[in-house]
Short mmCIF file of C-alpha atoms in Angstrom, two decimals:
data_model
loop_
_atom_site.label_atom_id
_atom_site.label_comp_id
_atom_site.label_asym_id
_atom_site.label_seq_id
_atom_site.Cartn_x
_atom_site.Cartn_y
_atom_site.Cartn_z
CA UNK A 1 -19.21 -13.03 -2.94
CA UNK A 2 -16.30 -14.99 -3.47
CA UNK A 3 -13.50 -14.87 -2.66
CA UNK A 4 -11.71 -15.19 -6.46
CA UNK A 5 -13.55 -12.26 -7.28
CA UNK A 6 -11.10 -10.07 -5.95
CA UNK A 7 -8.43 -11.32 -7.82
CA UNK A 8 -5.71 -9.22 -9.53
CA UNK A 9 -2.35 -9.49 -11.40
CA UNK A 10 -0.07 -10.33 -9.04
CA UNK A 11 3.30 -10.92 -11.29
CA UNK A 12 4.87 -13.08 -15.28
CA UNK A 13 7.54 -15.46 -15.37
CA UNK A 14 9.33 -17.33 -17.91
CA UNK A 15 11.17 -19.04 -14.97
CA UNK A 16 10.87 -20.41 -11.31
CA UNK A 17 13.23 -18.45 -9.72
CA UNK A 18 10.84 -15.28 -10.50
CA UNK A 19 8.62 -15.94 -8.57
CA UNK A 20 7.95 -15.13 -5.59
CA UNK A 21 9.03 -16.98 -2.41
CA UNK A 22 6.48 -19.80 -1.21
CA UNK A 23 4.23 -18.38 1.26
CA UNK A 24 0.79 -18.67 0.84
CA UNK A 25 -1.59 -21.49 -0.96
CA UNK A 26 -1.26 -21.81 -4.58
CA UNK A 27 -3.83 -23.10 -6.60
CA UNK A 28 -1.76 -23.80 -10.97
CA UNK A 29 -4.48 -24.27 -13.53
CA UNK A 30 -2.77 -26.34 -16.77
CA UNK A 31 -3.69 -28.20 -19.82
CA UNK A 32 -3.52 -28.41 -22.98
CA UNK A 33 -3.70 -25.55 -25.25
CA UNK A 34 -6.13 -24.15 -26.51
CA UNK A 35 -8.23 -26.07 -23.98
CA UNK A 36 -9.89 -23.39 -22.02
CA UNK A 37 -7.63 -22.28 -19.11
CA UNK A 38 -7.97 -18.49 -19.24
CA UNK A 39 -11.58 -18.87 -20.00
CA UNK A 40 -11.81 -20.72 -16.73
CA UNK A 41 -9.70 -18.45 -14.68
CA UNK A 42 -11.78 -15.57 -15.86
CA UNK A 43 -15.27 -16.54 -15.10
CA UNK A 44 -13.94 -18.21 -11.37
CA UNK A 45 -13.17 -14.39 -11.13
CA UNK A 46 -15.61 -13.03 -12.15
CA UNK A 47 -13.76 -10.88 -15.05
CA UNK A 48 -13.91 -10.82 -17.89
CA UNK A 49 -9.76 -9.99 -18.84
CA UNK A 50 -8.08 -11.22 -16.02
CA UNK A 51 -6.55 -13.95 -17.80
CA UNK A 52 -5.54 -13.60 -21.49
CA UNK A 53 -5.28 -16.18 -24.28
CA UNK A 54 -3.19 -16.10 -27.31
CA UNK A 55 -4.19 -15.32 -30.77
CA UNK A 56 -2.02 -18.45 -31.34
CA UNK A 57 -2.11 -21.06 -28.83
CA UNK A 58 0.68 -22.84 -28.14
CA UNK A 59 2.61 -19.61 -27.75
CA UNK A 60 2.00 -18.69 -24.03
CA UNK A 61 5.42 -19.24 -22.74
CA UNK A 62 4.49 -17.34 -19.13
CA UNK A 63 3.47 -18.54 -15.58
CA UNK A 64 1.77 -15.69 -14.97
CA UNK A 65 0.19 -14.94 -10.75
CA UNK A 66 -2.46 -13.86 -9.44
CA UNK A 67 -2.94 -12.88 -5.67
CA UNK A 68 -6.37 -13.50 -4.33
CA UNK A 69 -5.66 -9.97 -1.91
CA UNK A 70 -6.16 -11.20 2.32
CA UNK A 71 -9.20 -9.02 3.75
CA UNK A 72 -7.69 -8.24 6.66
CA UNK A 73 -4.89 -7.19 5.32
CA UNK A 74 -4.86 -5.98 1.24
CA UNK A 75 -1.20 -5.80 0.90
CA UNK A 76 -0.72 -9.43 1.59
CA UNK A 77 -2.04 -11.99 -0.71
CA UNK A 78 -4.18 -14.49 0.79
CA UNK A 79 -3.60 -17.03 -1.69
CA UNK A 80 -2.43 -16.99 -6.03
CA UNK A 81 -3.78 -18.80 -9.04
CA UNK A 82 -1.53 -19.45 -10.88
CA UNK A 83 -1.95 -20.13 -14.96
CA UNK A 84 1.07 -22.30 -16.42
CA UNK A 85 1.78 -22.60 -20.59
CA UNK A 86 0.19 -24.34 -22.24
CA UNK A 87 1.20 -28.29 -23.32
CA UNK A 88 1.21 -30.33 -26.19
CA UNK A 89 1.19 -27.77 -29.29
CA UNK A 90 1.89 -29.51 -32.42
CA UNK A 91 3.59 -25.92 -33.81
CA UNK A 92 5.81 -25.14 -31.04
CA UNK A 93 9.88 -25.90 -32.19
CA UNK A 94 10.71 -29.43 -30.41
CA UNK A 95 13.64 -27.82 -27.95
CA UNK A 96 10.75 -24.79 -26.85
CA UNK A 97 8.94 -27.64 -25.89
CA UNK A 98 10.99 -29.61 -23.68
CA UNK A 99 11.86 -26.34 -22.27
CA UNK A 100 8.19 -25.42 -20.91
CA UNK A 101 8.50 -29.31 -19.77
CA UNK A 102 11.27 -28.69 -17.40
CA UNK A 103 9.84 -25.35 -16.00
CA UNK A 104 5.48 -27.35 -16.01
CA UNK A 105 8.35 -30.68 -13.85
CA UNK A 106 9.21 -28.17 -12.15
CA UNK A 107 6.58 -26.17 -10.44
CA UNK A 108 3.99 -29.34 -10.43
CA UNK A 109 6.92 -31.58 -8.50
CA UNK A 110 9.05 -28.47 -6.38
CA UNK A 111 6.70 -25.90 -5.44
CA UNK A 112 6.06 -26.21 -1.54
CA UNK A 113 2.98 -23.93 -1.34
CA UNK A 114 1.28 -25.55 -4.45
CA UNK A 115 -2.17 -26.50 -2.51
CA UNK A 116 -4.39 -27.60 -5.58
CA UNK A 117 -3.39 -28.56 -9.35
CA UNK A 118 -6.69 -28.09 -12.28
CA UNK A 119 -6.53 -29.78 -14.46
CA UNK A 120 -8.30 -28.90 -17.71
CA UNK A 121 -9.19 -31.41 -20.04
CA UNK A 122 -11.50 -30.99 -23.13
CA UNK A 123 -14.49 -33.42 -22.20
CA UNK A 124 -15.21 -34.28 -25.94
CA UNK A 125 -12.15 -35.42 -26.05
CA UNK A 126 -11.65 -37.14 -23.44
CA UNK A 127 -7.81 -38.19 -21.87
CA UNK A 128 -4.84 -37.64 -24.11
CA UNK A 129 -1.21 -39.06 -23.62
CA UNK A 130 -0.23 -36.46 -22.68
CA UNK A 131 -2.86 -35.42 -20.03
CA UNK A 132 -2.03 -39.33 -18.91
CA UNK A 133 1.52 -38.05 -18.87
CA UNK A 134 1.15 -35.00 -16.69
CA UNK A 135 -1.10 -37.67 -14.64
CA UNK A 136 1.65 -39.62 -13.63
CA UNK A 137 4.00 -36.66 -13.65
CA UNK A 138 2.23 -35.46 -10.14
CA UNK A 139 0.40 -37.97 -8.85
CA UNK A 140 3.93 -38.52 -6.77
CA UNK A 141 3.66 -35.26 -5.19
CA UNK A 142 0.41 -35.98 -3.51
CA UNK A 143 -0.74 -32.61 -3.90
CA UNK A 144 -5.02 -32.69 -4.60
CA UNK A 145 -6.08 -32.46 -8.31
CA UNK A 146 -9.96 -31.05 -9.70
CA UNK A 147 -10.04 -32.08 -13.32
CA UNK A 148 -12.81 -30.02 -14.87
CA UNK A 149 -13.97 -31.36 -18.12
CA UNK A 150 -14.08 -27.87 -20.16
CA UNK A 151 -16.28 -27.24 -22.71
CA UNK A 152 -19.66 -29.37 -21.34
CA UNK A 153 -22.15 -27.35 -23.22
CA UNK A 154 -21.33 -29.17 -26.09
CA UNK A 155 -22.68 -32.62 -25.03
CA UNK A 156 -25.63 -33.73 -23.70
CA UNK A 157 -26.17 -34.76 -20.18
CA UNK A 158 -25.72 -38.47 -20.39
CA UNK A 159 -22.86 -38.00 -21.69
CA UNK A 160 -20.95 -35.65 -19.79
CA UNK A 161 -21.97 -38.22 -16.92
CA UNK A 162 -19.83 -40.69 -19.28
CA UNK A 163 -17.33 -38.48 -19.79
CA UNK A 164 -16.94 -38.35 -16.06
CA UNK A 165 -16.39 -42.04 -14.99
CA UNK A 166 -14.11 -42.05 -18.23
CA UNK A 167 -12.19 -39.65 -16.68
CA UNK A 168 -11.40 -40.68 -13.81
CA UNK A 169 -11.12 -44.26 -14.56
CA UNK A 170 -8.09 -42.90 -17.00
CA UNK A 171 -7.45 -40.50 -13.75
CA UNK A 172 -7.50 -43.63 -11.09
CA UNK A 173 -3.18 -43.69 -10.76
CA UNK A 174 -3.47 -40.23 -8.93
CA UNK A 175 -5.27 -41.21 -6.61
CA UNK A 176 -8.64 -39.77 -5.21
CA UNK A 177 -9.57 -37.37 -8.12
CA UNK A 178 -12.79 -35.21 -8.45
CA UNK A 179 -13.84 -35.04 -12.03
CA UNK A 180 -16.57 -31.53 -13.06
CA UNK A 181 -18.44 -31.22 -15.95
CA UNK A 182 -17.51 -27.47 -16.31
CA UNK A 183 -18.23 -24.54 -18.97
CA UNK A 184 -16.97 -21.29 -19.30
CA UNK A 185 -19.62 -20.03 -21.41
CA UNK A 186 -22.95 -21.57 -19.49
CA UNK A 187 -21.04 -21.34 -16.09
CA UNK A 188 -21.40 -25.43 -15.86
CA UNK A 189 -19.63 -26.64 -12.62
CA UNK A 190 -18.96 -23.19 -11.43
CA UNK A 191 -20.69 -23.10 -8.20
CA UNK A 192 -18.52 -27.00 -8.07
CA UNK A 193 -15.59 -25.83 -8.90
CA UNK A 194 -14.87 -22.10 -6.94
CA UNK A 195 -15.87 -24.54 -3.42
CA UNK A 196 -12.85 -26.66 -3.90
CA UNK A 197 -10.58 -23.97 -4.83
CA UNK A 198 -11.58 -21.74 -1.91
CA UNK A 199 -11.47 -24.83 -0.08
CA UNK A 200 -7.69 -25.05 -1.25
CA UNK A 201 -6.97 -21.76 -0.32
CA UNK A 202 -8.48 -21.62 3.38
CA UNK A 203 -9.65 -24.77 4.03
CA UNK A 204 -12.15 -25.43 6.60
CA UNK A 205 -10.52 -26.48 9.48
CA UNK A 206 -8.79 -23.54 9.56
CA UNK A 207 -11.72 -21.21 9.40
#
């Protein structure tokens, strides 16, 4: 059983100073509104409603942290999964979008315990301008990135392979990036994604 299956809700925060002190590895999930972040977190943790998707895309404004218990001391976290607010939803007021951008940007560039970034992209849309801008913001941090092409079940295998090539090329400025076709409903790419995240929480050379 994956250690991710033990994940529990820890805290919600509207600002970075409301988060716990950076102490253990954190893996954040980021992507456009309605791209499937909550569904991905739920299937990876093998829970139905750990992460909640807002009924109105773009309205989720909080950073939600989910703790992975330490087997040797369940009262302490081994690491965290972090669900960041979605970006790019047109109906959200401009000043609110800018506020979210500040929070997202600060977390991605300044959070000392950030061990990996899961960037979710709708496989049918490919890399949007906002995705590309986010990638450019992430690149200087040197934090490893895993790109999940969500809703992969909507495309036949050949088109999935092409999508992986196109996204890898479009995001080459990040550096070495792993791109995985992913589907929460059909569980495509689930084991490979789990392995990447677990290795960020517990690097193999530390096992």
